[in-house]
PDB file of C-alpha atoms in Angstrom:
ATOM      1  CA  MET J   1      -0.184  -0.228  -0.062  1.00 59.00           C
ATOM      2  CA  ARG J   2       2.815   2.213   0.421  1.00 59.00           C
ATOM      3  CA  HIS J   3       3.360   2.587  -3.419  1.00 59.00           C
ATOM      4  CA  SER J   4      -0.221   3.477  -4.020  1.00 69.00           C
ATOM      5  CA  THR J   5      -1.026   6.996  -5.105  1.00 84.00           C
ATOM      6  CA  PHE J   6      -3.821   9.206  -3.756  1.00 86.00           C
ATOM      7  CA  ARG J   7      -5.005   9.517  -7.332  1.00 89.00           C
ATOM      8  CA  GLN J   8      -5.197   5.589  -7.423  1.00 92.00           C
ATOM      9  CA  LEU J   9      -7.293   5.919  -4.094  1.00 93.00           C
ATOM     10  CA  GLU J  10      -9.528   8.917  -5.979  1.00 91.00           C
ATOM     11  CA  VAL J  11     -10.230   6.567  -8.844  1.00 94.00           C
ATOM     12  CA  PHE J  12     -10.932   3.380  -6.793  1.00 94.00           C
ATOM     13  CA  GLU J  13     -13.376   5.205  -4.558  1.00 92.00           C
ATOM     14  CA  ALA J  14     -15.205   6.366  -7.640  1.00 91.00           C
ATOM     15  CA  ILE J  15     -15.866   3.433  -8.840  1.00 93.00           C
ATOM     16  CA  ALA J  16     -17.148   1.808  -5.511  1.00 92.00           C
ATOM     17  CA  ARG J  17     -19.320   4.469  -5.150  1.00 90.00           C
ATOM     18  CA  LEU J  18     -20.789   4.644  -8.612  1.00 89.00           C
ATOM     19  CA  ASN J  19     -20.576   0.747  -9.100  1.00 89.00           C
ATOM     20  CA  SER J  20     -19.194   1.712 -12.634  1.00 91.00           C
ATOM     21  CA  PHE J  21     -15.757   1.899 -14.118  1.00 93.00           C
ATOM     22  CA  THR J  22     -17.413   4.075 -16.913  1.00 91.00           C
ATOM     23  CA  ARG J  23     -19.331   6.672 -14.798  1.00 89.00           C
ATOM     24  CA  ALA J  24     -16.001   7.043 -12.719  1.00 91.00           C
ATOM     25  CA  ALA J  25     -14.012   7.817 -15.682  1.00 91.00           C
ATOM     26  CA  GLU J  26     -16.563  10.304 -16.511  1.00 90.00           C
ATOM     27  CA  GLU J  27     -16.362  11.848 -13.282  1.00 87.00           C
ATOM     28  CA  LEU J  28     -12.769  12.234 -13.048  1.00 89.00           C
ATOM     29  CA  PHE J  29     -12.389  13.494 -16.772  1.00 89.00           C
ATOM     30  CA  LEU J  30     -10.229  10.182 -17.383  1.00 91.00           C
ATOM     31  CA  THR J  31     -10.003   7.637 -20.156  1.00 92.00           C
ATOM     32  CA  GLN J  32     -11.106   4.354 -19.250  1.00 90.00           C
ATOM     33  CA  PRO J  33      -8.169   2.673 -20.277  1.00 92.00           C
ATOM     34  CA  THR J  34      -6.288   4.993 -17.485  1.00 93.00           C
ATOM     35  CA  VAL J  35      -8.999   4.047 -14.972  1.00 93.00           C
ATOM     36  CA  SER J  36      -8.683   0.417 -15.494  1.00 93.00           C
ATOM     37  CA  MET J  37      -4.764   0.779 -15.389  1.00 93.00           C
ATOM     38  CA  GLN J  38      -4.826   3.019 -12.258  1.00 93.00           C
ATOM     39  CA  ILE J  39      -7.115  -0.241 -10.463  1.00 93.00           C
ATOM     40  CA  LYS J  40      -4.429  -2.550 -12.025  1.00 93.00           C
ATOM     41  CA  LYS J  41      -1.742  -0.875 -10.164  1.00 92.00           C
ATOM     42  CA  LEU J  42      -3.447  -0.267  -6.866  1.00 93.00           C
ATOM     43  CA  THR J  43      -4.823  -4.432  -7.011  1.00 93.00           C
ATOM     44  CA  ASP J  44      -1.115  -5.031  -7.867  1.00 91.00           C
ATOM     45  CA  ASP J  45       0.360  -3.467  -4.846  1.00 90.00           C
ATOM     46  CA  ILE J  46      -2.306  -4.926  -2.225  1.00 91.00           C
ATOM     47  CA  GLY J  47      -2.041  -8.577  -3.719  1.00 91.00           C
ATOM     48  CA  LEU J  48      -5.937  -9.240  -3.510  1.00 93.00           C
ATOM     49  CA  PRO J  49      -8.710  -8.305  -5.956  1.00 93.00           C
ATOM     50  CA  LEU J  50     -11.097  -5.303  -5.098  1.00 94.00           C
ATOM     51  CA  PHE J  51     -13.679  -6.089  -7.613  1.00 94.00           C
ATOM     52  CA  GLU J  52     -15.676  -9.036  -8.897  1.00 92.00           C
ATOM     53  CA  GLN J  53     -17.712  -8.950 -12.045  1.00 88.00           C
ATOM     54  CA  ILE J  54     -20.857 -10.868 -12.380  1.00 88.00           C
ATOM     55  CA  GLY J  55     -22.318 -10.779 -15.749  1.00 85.00           C
ATOM     56  CA  LYS J  56     -22.434  -6.985 -16.260  1.00 84.00           C
ATOM     57  CA  LYS J  57     -22.339  -5.670 -12.959  1.00 88.00           C
ATOM     58  CA  ILE J  58     -19.333  -5.168 -10.566  1.00 91.00           C
ATOM     59  CA  TYR J  59     -18.973  -5.980  -7.100  1.00 92.00           C
ATOM     60  CA  LEU J  60     -16.637  -4.914  -4.288  1.00 94.00           C
ATOM     61  CA  THR J  61     -14.685  -8.046  -2.640  1.00 94.00           C
ATOM     62  CA  ASP J  62     -14.026  -8.008   0.729  1.00 94.00           C
ATOM     63  CA  ALA J  63     -10.814  -6.515   0.664  1.00 94.00           C
ATOM     64  CA  GLY J  64     -12.729  -3.898  -1.906  1.00 94.00           C
ATOM     65  CA  LYS J  65     -15.158  -3.371   1.208  1.00 93.00           C
ATOM     66  CA  GLU J  66     -12.331  -2.770   3.545  1.00 93.00           C
ATOM     67  CA  LEU J  67     -10.398  -0.529   1.281  1.00 94.00           C
ATOM     68  CA  TYR J  68     -13.607   1.633   0.417  1.00 92.00           C
ATOM     69  CA  GLU J  69     -14.523   2.277   4.020  1.00 90.00           C
ATOM     70  CA  THR J  70     -10.661   3.493   4.525  1.00 91.00           C
ATOM     71  CA  CYS J  71     -10.887   5.687   1.311  1.00 90.00           C
ATOM     72  CA  GLN J  72     -13.934   7.413   2.746  1.00 85.00           C
ATOM     73  CA  SER J  73     -11.939   8.062   6.127  1.00 85.00           C
ATOM     74  CA  ILE J  74      -9.088   9.311   4.413  1.00 87.00           C
ATOM     75  CA  PHE J  75     -10.833  11.765   2.027  1.00 84.00           C
ATOM     76  CA  GLU J  76     -13.044  12.679   4.592  1.00 79.00           C
ATOM     77  CA  HIS J  77      -9.986  13.482   6.950  1.00 81.00           C
ATOM     78  CA  PHE J  78      -8.292  15.462   4.200  1.00 81.00           C
ATOM     79  CA  SER J  79     -11.165  17.552   3.404  1.00 74.00           C
ATOM     80  CA  ARG J  80     -11.559  18.673   7.066  1.00 73.00           C
ATOM     81  CA  PHE J  81      -7.909  19.523   7.062  1.00 79.00           C
ATOM     82  CA  GLU J  82      -8.612  21.732   4.026  1.00 71.00           C
ATOM     83  CA  MET J  83     -11.302  23.369   5.201  1.00 67.00           C
ATOM     84  CA  ILE J  84      -9.631  23.871   8.817  1.00 72.00           C
ATOM     85  CA  VAL J  85      -7.059  25.790   6.901  1.00 74.00           C
ATOM     86  CA  SER J  86      -9.366  27.718   4.822  1.00 65.00           C
ATOM     87  CA  ASP J  87     -10.902  28.605   8.394  1.00 66.00           C
ATOM     88  CA  MET J  88      -7.639  29.721   9.709  1.00 63.00           C
ATOM     89  CA  LYS J  89      -6.888  32.087   6.672  1.00 65.00           C
ATOM     90  CA  GLY J  90     -10.360  33.778   7.450  1.00 58.00           C
ATOM     91  CA  LEU J  91     -11.840  31.825   4.351  1.00 53.00           C
ATOM     92  CA  LYS J  92     -15.172  29.529   4.176  1.00 67.00           C
ATOM     93  CA  SER J  93     -14.376  27.140   1.133  1.00 70.00           C
ATOM     94  CA  GLY J  94     -14.961  23.172   0.468  1.00 78.00           C
ATOM     95  CA  LYS J  95     -17.713  21.383  -0.700  1.00 85.00           C
ATOM     96  CA  LEU J  96     -21.230  20.762   0.646  1.00 90.00           C
ATOM     97  CA  ARG J  97     -22.913  17.265  -0.045  1.00 92.00           C
ATOM     98  CA  LEU J  98     -26.631  17.544   0.379  1.00 95.00           C
ATOM     99  CA  ALA J  99     -29.327  14.578  -0.690  1.00 95.00           C
ATOM    100  CA  VAL J 100     -32.850  15.657  -0.529  1.00 94.00           C
ATOM    101  CA  VAL J 101     -36.514  14.360  -1.106  1.00 91.00           C
ATOM    102  CA  THR J 102     -37.796  15.252  -4.519  1.00 88.00           C
ATOM    103  CA  THR J 103     -40.372  18.061  -2.952  1.00 85.00           C
ATOM    104  CA  ALA J 104     -37.467  19.734  -1.176  1.00 88.00           C
ATOM    105  CA  LYS J 105     -36.315  20.623  -4.669  1.00 86.00           C
ATOM    106  CA  TYR J 106     -38.749  23.374  -4.987  1.00 82.00           C
ATOM    107  CA  PHE J 107     -37.171  25.576  -1.871  1.00 84.00           C
ATOM    108  CA  THR J 108     -33.483  24.173  -1.822  1.00 88.00           C
ATOM    109  CA  PRO J 109     -31.849  25.809  -4.734  1.00 87.00           C
ATOM    110  CA  ARG J 110     -33.196  29.100  -3.384  1.00 83.00           C
ATOM    111  CA  LEU J 111     -31.827  28.393  -0.160  1.00 85.00           C
ATOM    112  CA  LEU J 112     -28.476  27.415  -1.317  1.00 90.00           C
ATOM    113  CA  GLY J 113     -28.344  30.317  -3.455  1.00 87.00           C
ATOM    114  CA  MET J 114     -28.677  32.614  -0.165  1.00 85.00           C
ATOM    115  CA  PHE J 115     -25.942  30.526   1.362  1.00 88.00           C
ATOM    116  CA  CYS J 116     -23.375  30.458  -1.418  1.00 88.00           C
ATOM    117  CA  GLN J 117     -23.846  34.364  -1.798  1.00 87.00           C
ATOM    118  CA  ASN J 118     -22.647  34.497   1.697  1.00 84.00           C
ATOM    119  CA  TYR J 119     -20.078  31.897   1.345  1.00 84.00           C
ATOM    120  CA  PRO J 120     -18.878  32.087  -2.423  1.00 85.00           C
ATOM    121  CA  GLY J 121     -15.824  29.791  -2.110  1.00 83.00           C
ATOM    122  CA  ILE J 122     -17.988  26.922  -0.978  1.00 86.00           C
ATOM    123  CA  ASP J 123     -19.247  24.280  -3.852  1.00 88.00           C
ATOM    124  CA  VAL J 124     -22.521  22.453  -3.824  1.00 91.00           C
ATOM    125  CA  ALA J 125     -23.241  18.901  -4.917  1.00 91.00           C
ATOM    126  CA  LEU J 126     -27.267  18.355  -4.635  1.00 93.00           C
ATOM    127  CA  LYS J 127     -28.845  15.039  -5.124  1.00 93.00           C
ATOM    128  CA  VAL J 128     -32.642  15.250  -5.531  1.00 92.00           C
ATOM    129  CA  THR J 129     -34.435  11.768  -5.169  1.00 91.00           C
ATOM    130  CA  ASN J 130     -37.008  10.014  -3.629  1.00 88.00           C
ATOM    131  CA  ARG J 131     -37.825   9.176   0.317  1.00 88.00           C
ATOM    132  CA  GLU J 132     -36.150   5.750   0.189  1.00 89.00           C
ATOM    133  CA  ARG J 133     -33.187   6.379  -1.975  1.00 91.00           C
ATOM    134  CA  VAL J 134     -32.332   9.324   0.512  1.00 93.00           C
ATOM    135  CA  LEU J 135     -32.722   6.897   3.512  1.00 93.00           C
ATOM    136  CA  GLU J 136     -30.657   4.773   1.870  1.00 91.00           C
ATOM    137  CA  ARG J 137     -27.690   7.247   1.394  1.00 92.00           C
ATOM    138  CA  LEU J 138     -28.301   8.487   4.953  1.00 93.00           C
ATOM    139  CA  THR J 139     -28.171   4.835   6.313  1.00 91.00           C
ATOM    140  CA  ASN J 140     -24.673   4.710   4.215  1.00 86.00           C
ATOM    141  CA  ASN J 141     -23.470   8.351   5.115  1.00 88.00           C
ATOM    142  CA  GLN J 142     -22.822   9.433   1.379  1.00 88.00           C
ATOM    143  CA  ASP J 143     -23.575  13.030   2.011  1.00 92.00           C
ATOM    144  CA  ASP J 144     -22.899  15.591   4.361  1.00 92.00           C
ATOM    145  CA  LEU J 145     -26.656  16.348   5.468  1.00 95.00           C
ATOM    146  CA  TYR J 146     -29.854  15.435   4.214  1.00 95.00           C
ATOM    147  CA  ILE J 147     -33.379  17.163   3.768  1.00 94.00           C
ATOM    148  CA  LEU J 148     -36.305  15.011   4.605  1.00 92.00           C
ATOM    149  CA  GLY J 149     -40.522  15.942   5.204  1.00 87.00           C
ATOM    150  CA  GLN J 150     -40.609  13.710   8.100  1.00 85.00           C
ATOM    151  CA  VAL J 151     -38.069  12.102  10.988  1.00 83.00           C
ATOM    152  CA  PRO J 152     -36.366   9.181   9.568  1.00 82.00           C
ATOM    153  CA  GLU J 153     -37.335   5.813  11.491  1.00 81.00           C
ATOM    154  CA  GLY J 154     -35.195   2.939  12.411  1.00 84.00           C
ATOM    155  CA  ILE J 155     -32.038   4.774  11.571  1.00 89.00           C
ATOM    156  CA  ASP J 156     -29.715   6.065  14.227  1.00 89.00           C
ATOM    157  CA  ALA J 157     -29.754   9.562  13.027  1.00 92.00           C
ATOM    158  CA  VAL J 158     -29.868  13.344  14.373  1.00 92.00           C
ATOM    159  CA  ALA J 159     -32.806  15.721  13.149  1.00 92.00           C
ATOM    160  CA  GLU J 160     -33.760  18.761  13.670  1.00 91.00           C
ATOM    161  CA  VAL J 161     -36.612  20.851  12.455  1.00 90.00           C
ATOM    162  CA  PHE J 162     -35.835  24.298  10.309  1.00 88.00           C
ATOM    163  CA  LEU J 163     -38.835  25.090   8.123  1.00 88.00           C
ATOM    164  CA  ASP J 164     -42.911  24.703   7.797  1.00 87.00           C
ATOM    165  CA  ASN J 165     -43.879  22.157   5.308  1.00 88.00           C
ATOM    166  CA  PRO J 166     -48.049  22.756   5.103  1.00 91.00           C
ATOM    167  CA  LEU J 167     -49.781  20.023   3.041  1.00 93.00           C
ATOM    168  CA  VAL J 168     -52.740  21.604   1.269  1.00 94.00           C
ATOM    169  CA  VAL J 169     -55.761  19.921  -0.875  1.00 95.00           C
ATOM    170  CA  LEU J 170     -55.494  21.097  -4.520  1.00 94.00           C
ATOM    171  CA  ALA J 171     -58.019  21.033  -7.559  1.00 94.00           C
ATOM    172  CA  ALA J 172     -58.440  22.346 -10.951  1.00 93.00           C
ATOM    173  CA  ALA J 173     -59.468  25.776 -10.801  1.00 91.00           C
ATOM    174  CA  ASP J 174     -62.783  25.162 -12.153  1.00 92.00           C
ATOM    175  CA  HIS J 175     -63.348  21.943  -9.774  1.00 94.00           C
ATOM    176  CA  PRO J 176     -66.939  22.334  -8.267  1.00 94.00           C
ATOM    177  CA  LEU J 177     -65.679  22.737  -4.627  1.00 95.00           C
ATOM    178  CA  VAL J 178     -63.332  25.947  -5.643  1.00 92.00           C
ATOM    179  CA  ASN J 179     -65.758  28.312  -4.031  1.00 89.00           C
ATOM    180  CA  HIS J 180     -66.881  26.077  -1.163  1.00 93.00           C
ATOM    181  CA  LYS J 181     -65.766  27.192   2.403  1.00 94.00           C
ATOM    182  CA  ASN J 182     -64.618  24.661   5.360  1.00 93.00           C
ATOM    183  CA  ILE J 183     -65.624  21.853   3.115  1.00 95.00           C
ATOM    184  CA  SER J 184     -66.208  18.648   5.366  1.00 95.00           C
ATOM    185  CA  ILE J 185     -63.858  15.735   5.511  1.00 94.00           C
ATOM    186  CA  ASP J 186     -66.891  13.264   4.627  1.00 94.00           C
ATOM    187  CA  ARG J 187     -67.306  15.728   1.416  1.00 95.00           C
ATOM    188  CA  ILE J 188     -63.770  15.581   0.208  1.00 94.00           C
ATOM    189  CA  CYS J 189     -63.174  11.636   0.917  1.00 94.00           C
ATOM    190  CA  ASP J 190     -66.316  11.433  -2.064  1.00 94.00           C
ATOM    191  CA  GLU J 191     -63.935  12.470  -4.503  1.00 96.00           C
ATOM    192  CA  PRO J 192     -61.135  10.391  -6.134  1.00 96.00           C
ATOM    193  CA  PHE J 193     -57.833  11.179  -5.450  1.00 96.00           C
ATOM    194  CA  ILE J 194     -54.542  11.576  -7.160  1.00 96.00           C
ATOM    195  CA  MET J 195     -51.623   9.975  -4.712  1.00 94.00           C
ATOM    196  CA  ARG J 196     -47.874   9.987  -4.849  1.00 90.00           C
ATOM    197  CA  GLU J 197     -46.336   6.488  -4.610  1.00 88.00           C
ATOM    198  CA  PRO J 198     -46.091   3.923  -1.736  1.00 87.00           C
ATOM    199  CA  GLY J 199     -43.288   5.338   0.808  1.00 82.00           C
ATOM    200  CA  SER J 200     -43.835   9.144  -0.130  1.00 85.00           C
ATOM    201  CA  GLY J 201     -43.658  11.028   2.956  1.00 84.00           C
ATOM    202  CA  THR J 202     -46.434  12.932   1.550  1.00 88.00           C
ATOM    203  CA  ARG J 203     -48.735  10.009   0.951  1.00 91.00           C
ATOM    204  CA  MET J 204     -47.840   8.867   4.318  1.00 90.00           C
ATOM    205  CA  ALA J 205     -49.093  11.966   6.045  1.00 90.00           C
ATOM    206  CA  THR J 206     -52.104  12.142   4.037  1.00 93.00           C
ATOM    207  CA  GLU J 207     -53.152   8.525   4.715  1.00 93.00           C
ATOM    208  CA  ARG J 208     -52.250   9.145   8.480  1.00 93.00           C
ATOM    209  CA  PHE J 209     -54.532  12.157   8.597  1.00 94.00           C
ATOM    210  CA  PHE J 210     -57.823  10.495   7.108  1.00 95.00           C
ATOM    211  CA  SER J 211     -56.877   7.533   8.997  1.00 93.00           C
ATOM    212  CA  GLU J 212     -57.173   9.351  12.177  1.00 94.00           C
ATOM    213  CA  HIS J 213     -60.529  10.622  11.132  1.00 94.00           C
ATOM    214  CA  ASN J 214     -61.315   7.033  10.381  1.00 94.00           C
ATOM    215  CA  LYS J 215     -61.626   7.568   6.678  1.00 93.00           C
ATOM    216  CA  LYS J 216     -60.509   5.623   3.540  1.00 90.00           C
ATOM    217  CA  LEU J 217     -60.034   7.617   0.114  1.00 93.00           C
ATOM    218  CA  LYS J 218     -60.816   6.721  -3.214  1.00 93.00           C
ATOM    219  CA  VAL J 219     -57.357   6.502  -5.062  1.00 93.00           C
ATOM    220  CA  ARG J 220     -57.878   6.799  -8.533  1.00 93.00           C
ATOM    221  CA  ILE J 221     -54.342   6.730  -9.944  1.00 93.00           C
ATOM    222  CA  GLU J 222     -50.766   6.625  -8.336  1.00 93.00           C
ATOM    223  CA  LEU J 223     -48.081   8.740  -9.780  1.00 92.00           C
ATOM    224  CA  GLY J 224     -44.514   9.129  -9.130  1.00 85.00           C
ATOM    225  CA  SER J 225     -43.870  12.963  -8.984  1.00 87.00           C
ATOM    226  CA  ASN J 226     -45.564  16.348  -7.985  1.00 88.00           C
ATOM    227  CA  GLU J 227     -45.404  17.505 -11.708  1.00 88.00           C
ATOM    228  CA  ALA J 228     -47.240  14.597 -12.913  1.00 92.00           C
ATOM    229  CA  ILE J 229     -50.154  15.057 -10.306  1.00 93.00           C
ATOM    230  CA  LYS J 230     -50.367  18.557 -10.847  1.00 91.00           C
ATOM    231  CA  GLN J 231     -50.949  17.782 -14.655  1.00 91.00           C
ATOM    232  CA  ALA J 232     -53.650  15.410 -13.278  1.00 94.00           C
ATOM    233  CA  LEU J 233     -55.222  17.789 -11.630  1.00 93.00           C
ATOM    234  CA  VAL J 234     -55.494  20.051 -14.532  1.00 91.00           C
ATOM    235  CA  GLY J 235     -56.787  17.139 -16.332  1.00 92.00           C
ATOM    236  CA  HIS J 236     -59.694  16.715 -13.945  1.00 94.00           C
ATOM    237  CA  LEU J 237     -58.727  13.342 -12.966  1.00 95.00           C
ATOM    238  CA  GLY J 238     -59.255  14.298  -8.911  1.00 95.00           C
ATOM    239  CA  ILE J 239     -58.039  15.959  -6.153  1.00 96.00           C
ATOM    240  CA  ALA J 240     -54.850  15.652  -4.378  1.00 96.00           C
ATOM    241  CA  VAL J 241     -52.850  16.795  -1.307  1.00 95.00           C
ATOM    242  CA  LEU J 242     -49.105  18.125  -1.856  1.00 93.00           C
ATOM    243  CA  SER J 243     -46.796  20.744   0.113  1.00 90.00           C
ATOM    244  CA  SER J 244     -47.371  24.460  -0.766  1.00 87.00           C
ATOM    245  CA  HIS J 245     -43.713  24.172  -1.561  1.00 84.00           C
ATOM    246  CA  THR J 246     -44.780  22.736  -5.066  1.00 83.00           C
ATOM    247  CA  LEU J 247     -46.766  25.626  -6.069  1.00 80.00           C
ATOM    248  CA  ALA J 248     -44.226  28.547  -5.405  1.00 65.00           C
ATOM    249  CA  LEU J 249     -42.469  28.355  -8.792  1.00 54.00           C
ATOM    250  CA  ASP J 250     -43.845  26.124 -11.637  1.00 48.00           C
ATOM    251  CA  ALA J 251     -47.549  25.371 -11.062  1.00 50.00           C
ATOM    252  CA  PRO J 252     -49.507  25.747 -14.070  1.00 47.00           C
ATOM    253  CA  MET J 253     -50.736  29.180 -14.960  1.00 61.00           C
ATOM    254  CA  GLY J 254     -54.338  29.839 -13.721  1.00 74.00           C
ATOM    255  CA  GLN J 255     -55.066  26.314 -13.589  1.00 85.00           C
ATOM    256  CA  LEU J 256     -55.056  25.176  -9.863  1.00 89.00           C
ATOM    257  CA  ALA J 257     -56.637  26.135  -6.706  1.00 91.00           C
ATOM    258  CA  VAL J 258     -56.391  25.278  -2.777  1.00 92.00           C
ATOM    259  CA  LEU J 259     -59.475  23.825  -1.344  1.00 95.00           C
ATOM    260  CA  ASP J 260     -60.695  25.225   1.780  1.00 94.00           C
ATOM    261  CA  VAL J 261     -60.780  21.619   3.537  1.00 95.00           C
ATOM    262  CA  GLU J 262     -61.628  20.986   7.356  1.00 94.00           C
ATOM    263  CA  GLY J 263     -58.346  20.272   9.010  1.00 93.00           C
ATOM    264  CA  PHE J 264     -56.279  21.780   6.748  1.00 93.00           C
ATOM    265  CA  PRO J 265     -53.446  22.592   6.021  1.00 93.00           C
ATOM    266  CA  ILE J 266     -51.893  19.506   7.500  1.00 92.00           C
ATOM    267  CA  GLU J 267     -49.049  20.925   9.763  1.00 89.00           C
ATOM    268  CA  ARG J 268     -45.748  19.437   9.037  1.00 88.00           C
ATOM    269  CA  HIS J 269     -42.187  20.304   8.835  1.00 89.00           C
ATOM    270  CA  TRP J 270     -38.568  20.059   6.864  1.00 90.00           C
ATOM    271  CA  TYR J 271     -36.069  18.389   8.666  1.00 92.00           C
ATOM    272  CA  PHE J 272     -32.374  18.303   8.208  1.00 92.00           C
ATOM    273  CA  ALA J 273     -30.709  15.070   9.430  1.00 94.00           C
ATOM    274  CA  TYR J 274     -27.310  13.065   9.562  1.00 94.00           C
ATOM    275  CA  PRO J 275     -26.189  10.216  11.263  1.00 92.00           C
ATOM    276  CA  SER J 276     -25.560   9.959  14.771  1.00 91.00           C
ATOM    277  CA  GLY J 277     -21.970  10.232  15.782  1.00 86.00           C
ATOM    278  CA  LYS J 278     -20.971  11.960  12.414  1.00 87.00           C
ATOM    279  CA  GLN J 279     -18.579  14.295  12.573  1.00 82.00           C
ATOM    280  CA  LEU J 280     -19.365  17.384  10.467  1.00 85.00           C
ATOM    281  CA  SER J 281     -17.280  19.205   8.391  1.00 81.00           C
ATOM    282  CA  ILE J 282     -16.767  22.801   8.780  1.00 82.00           C
ATOM    283  CA  VAL J 283     -18.908  23.633   5.906  1.00 85.00           C
ATOM    284  CA  ALA J 284     -21.912  21.341   6.788  1.00 88.00           C
ATOM    285  CA  GLN J 285     -21.858  22.760  10.098  1.00 87.00           C
ATOM    286  CA  THR J 286     -21.520  26.396   8.755  1.00 87.00           C
ATOM    287  CA  PHE J 287     -24.670  25.590   6.700  1.00 90.00           C
ATOM    288  CA  LEU J 288     -26.326  24.394   9.586  1.00 90.00           C
ATOM    289  CA  ASP J 289     -25.846  27.502  11.730  1.00 87.00           C
ATOM    290  CA  TYR J 290     -27.015  29.255   8.685  1.00 87.00           C
ATOM    291  CA  LEU J 291     -30.295  27.477   8.548  1.00 84.00           C
ATOM    292  CA  ARG J 292     -31.180  27.791  12.113  1.00 83.00           C
ATOM    293  CA  GLN J 293     -30.134  31.985  12.126  1.00 79.00           C
ATOM    294  CA  ALA J 294     -32.017  32.178   8.902  1.00 68.00           C
ATOM    295  CA  HIS J 295     -35.312  31.711  10.223  1.00 59.00           C
ATOM    296  CA  HIS J 296     -37.352  34.533   9.076  1.00 56.00           C
ATOM    297  CA  SER J 297     -35.691  33.998   5.284  1.00 58.00           C
ATOM    298  CA  LEU J 298     -36.736  30.698   5.278  1.00 59.00           C
ATOM    299  CA  GLU J 299     -40.349  31.312   6.619  1.00 58.00           C
ATOM    300  CA  ASP J 300     -40.878  33.457   3.225  1.00 56.00           C
ATOM    301  CA  LEU J 301     -40.035  30.027   1.288  1.00 53.00           C
ATOM    302  CA  SER J 302     -42.747  28.346   2.989  1.00 50.00           C
ATOM    303  CA  CYS J 303     -45.769  29.934   1.353  1.00 46.00           C
ATOM    304  CA  ARG J 304     -47.570  30.264   4.823  1.00 43.00           C
ATOM    305  CA  HIS J 305     -48.667  33.581   4.238  1.00 38.00           C
ATOM    306  CA  ALA J 306     -50.608  32.527   1.339  1.00 39.00           C
ATOM    307  CA  ILE J 307     -52.531  29.743   2.265  1.00 39.00           C
ATOM    308  CA  THR J 308     -53.643  30.879   5.558  1.00 36.00           C
ATOM    309  CA  GLY J 309     -56.980  32.226   5.861  1.00 33.00           C
ATOM    310  CA  HIS J 310     -57.202  33.136   2.217  1.00 34.00           C
ATOM    311  CA  TYR J 311     -59.311  30.316   0.121  1.00 34.00           C
ATOM    312  CA  PRO J 312     -59.445  29.629  -2.616  1.00 37.00           C
ATOM    313  CA  LEU J 313     -56.047  29.922  -3.642  1.00 39.00           C
ATOM    314  CA  VAL J 314     -55.657  30.429  -7.619  1.00 37.00           C
ATOM    315  CA  ILE J 315     -52.368  29.693  -8.877  1.00 34.00           C
ATOM    316  CA  ASN J 316     -50.895  32.076 -11.322  1.00 32.00           C
ATOM    317  CA  GLY J 317     -47.759  32.527 -13.268  1.00 31.00           C
ATOM    318  CA  SER J 318     -46.391  34.846 -10.631  1.00 29.00           C
ATOM    319  CA  GLY J 319     -46.842  32.737  -7.311  1.00 32.00           C
ATOM    320  CA  ILE J 320     -50.077  32.153  -5.507  1.00 31.00           C
ATOM    321  CA  LYS J 321     -52.829  34.824  -4.960  1.00 31.00           C
ATOM    322  CA  SER J 322     -56.655  35.145  -3.564  1.00 32.00           C
ATOM    323  CA  SER J 323     -59.377  34.314  -6.131  1.00 33.00           C
ATOM    324  CA  GLY J 324     -61.898  36.104  -3.901  1.00 35.00           C
TER     325      GLY J 324
END
């Protein structure tokens, strides 16, 4: 191992993380033959195979798994050292790796924009995926921080609220219930519902709400994205419960309305999380401090002012406004 280079370890880590020689070469801006040569040299130096190929997939051997954990520790310590040195120089630089659930994409870029204005030396890698995948990444400690719509269960993690996430009932702007006030839960349950896929945090919160009222929803269709659900609403396929954040930027112009339903909005929150015992990098800790101190700016992102006490709401190209 003494003859192994830092570059060889970088190549190995990228392959192990991406499960692909090709994708690792693309990420590192190397040719695939160069990547293969670096791994051959590393394998020869260690004296044990690091990968095994079964069909078209590659897998880490036991030695590979041990080396991957070692690489993660080395890179994390080295990255922390670089950030400590920058901090000593009065600078804030480094890389922040975030993984967020799909609904969080409606406010996270704006949040990061404000943060990066304060710390222009920090680069951000943002992974947007479904809740199941975010929890998997959290379990495997693949990122610095994670943003979810509810506390991760069954995982040893630290979680803290940083933003409201109210859920509202949406329908097409010309739906018969749009002008009704305080619609009963019984009445809303007569409508066909468009739901996110099983495992979605929004779906779990919706089902929990109606279950607590001993009601069962008429689910007409399940869709895997908020955008698809909004298009289905416009197509008069039913009504849906979504986060108010999904309305902030890209709602179809003048085609959606928030219904005034008893018990809504459902009060939920956004959480940041990270594995218990994880030593946060200086950049990650700086971002957390920013979230905690920027409470008032963050509240503007929740659209809470737009959905409380003003029904029905019609979505137009410039945001949310009352139709009354």
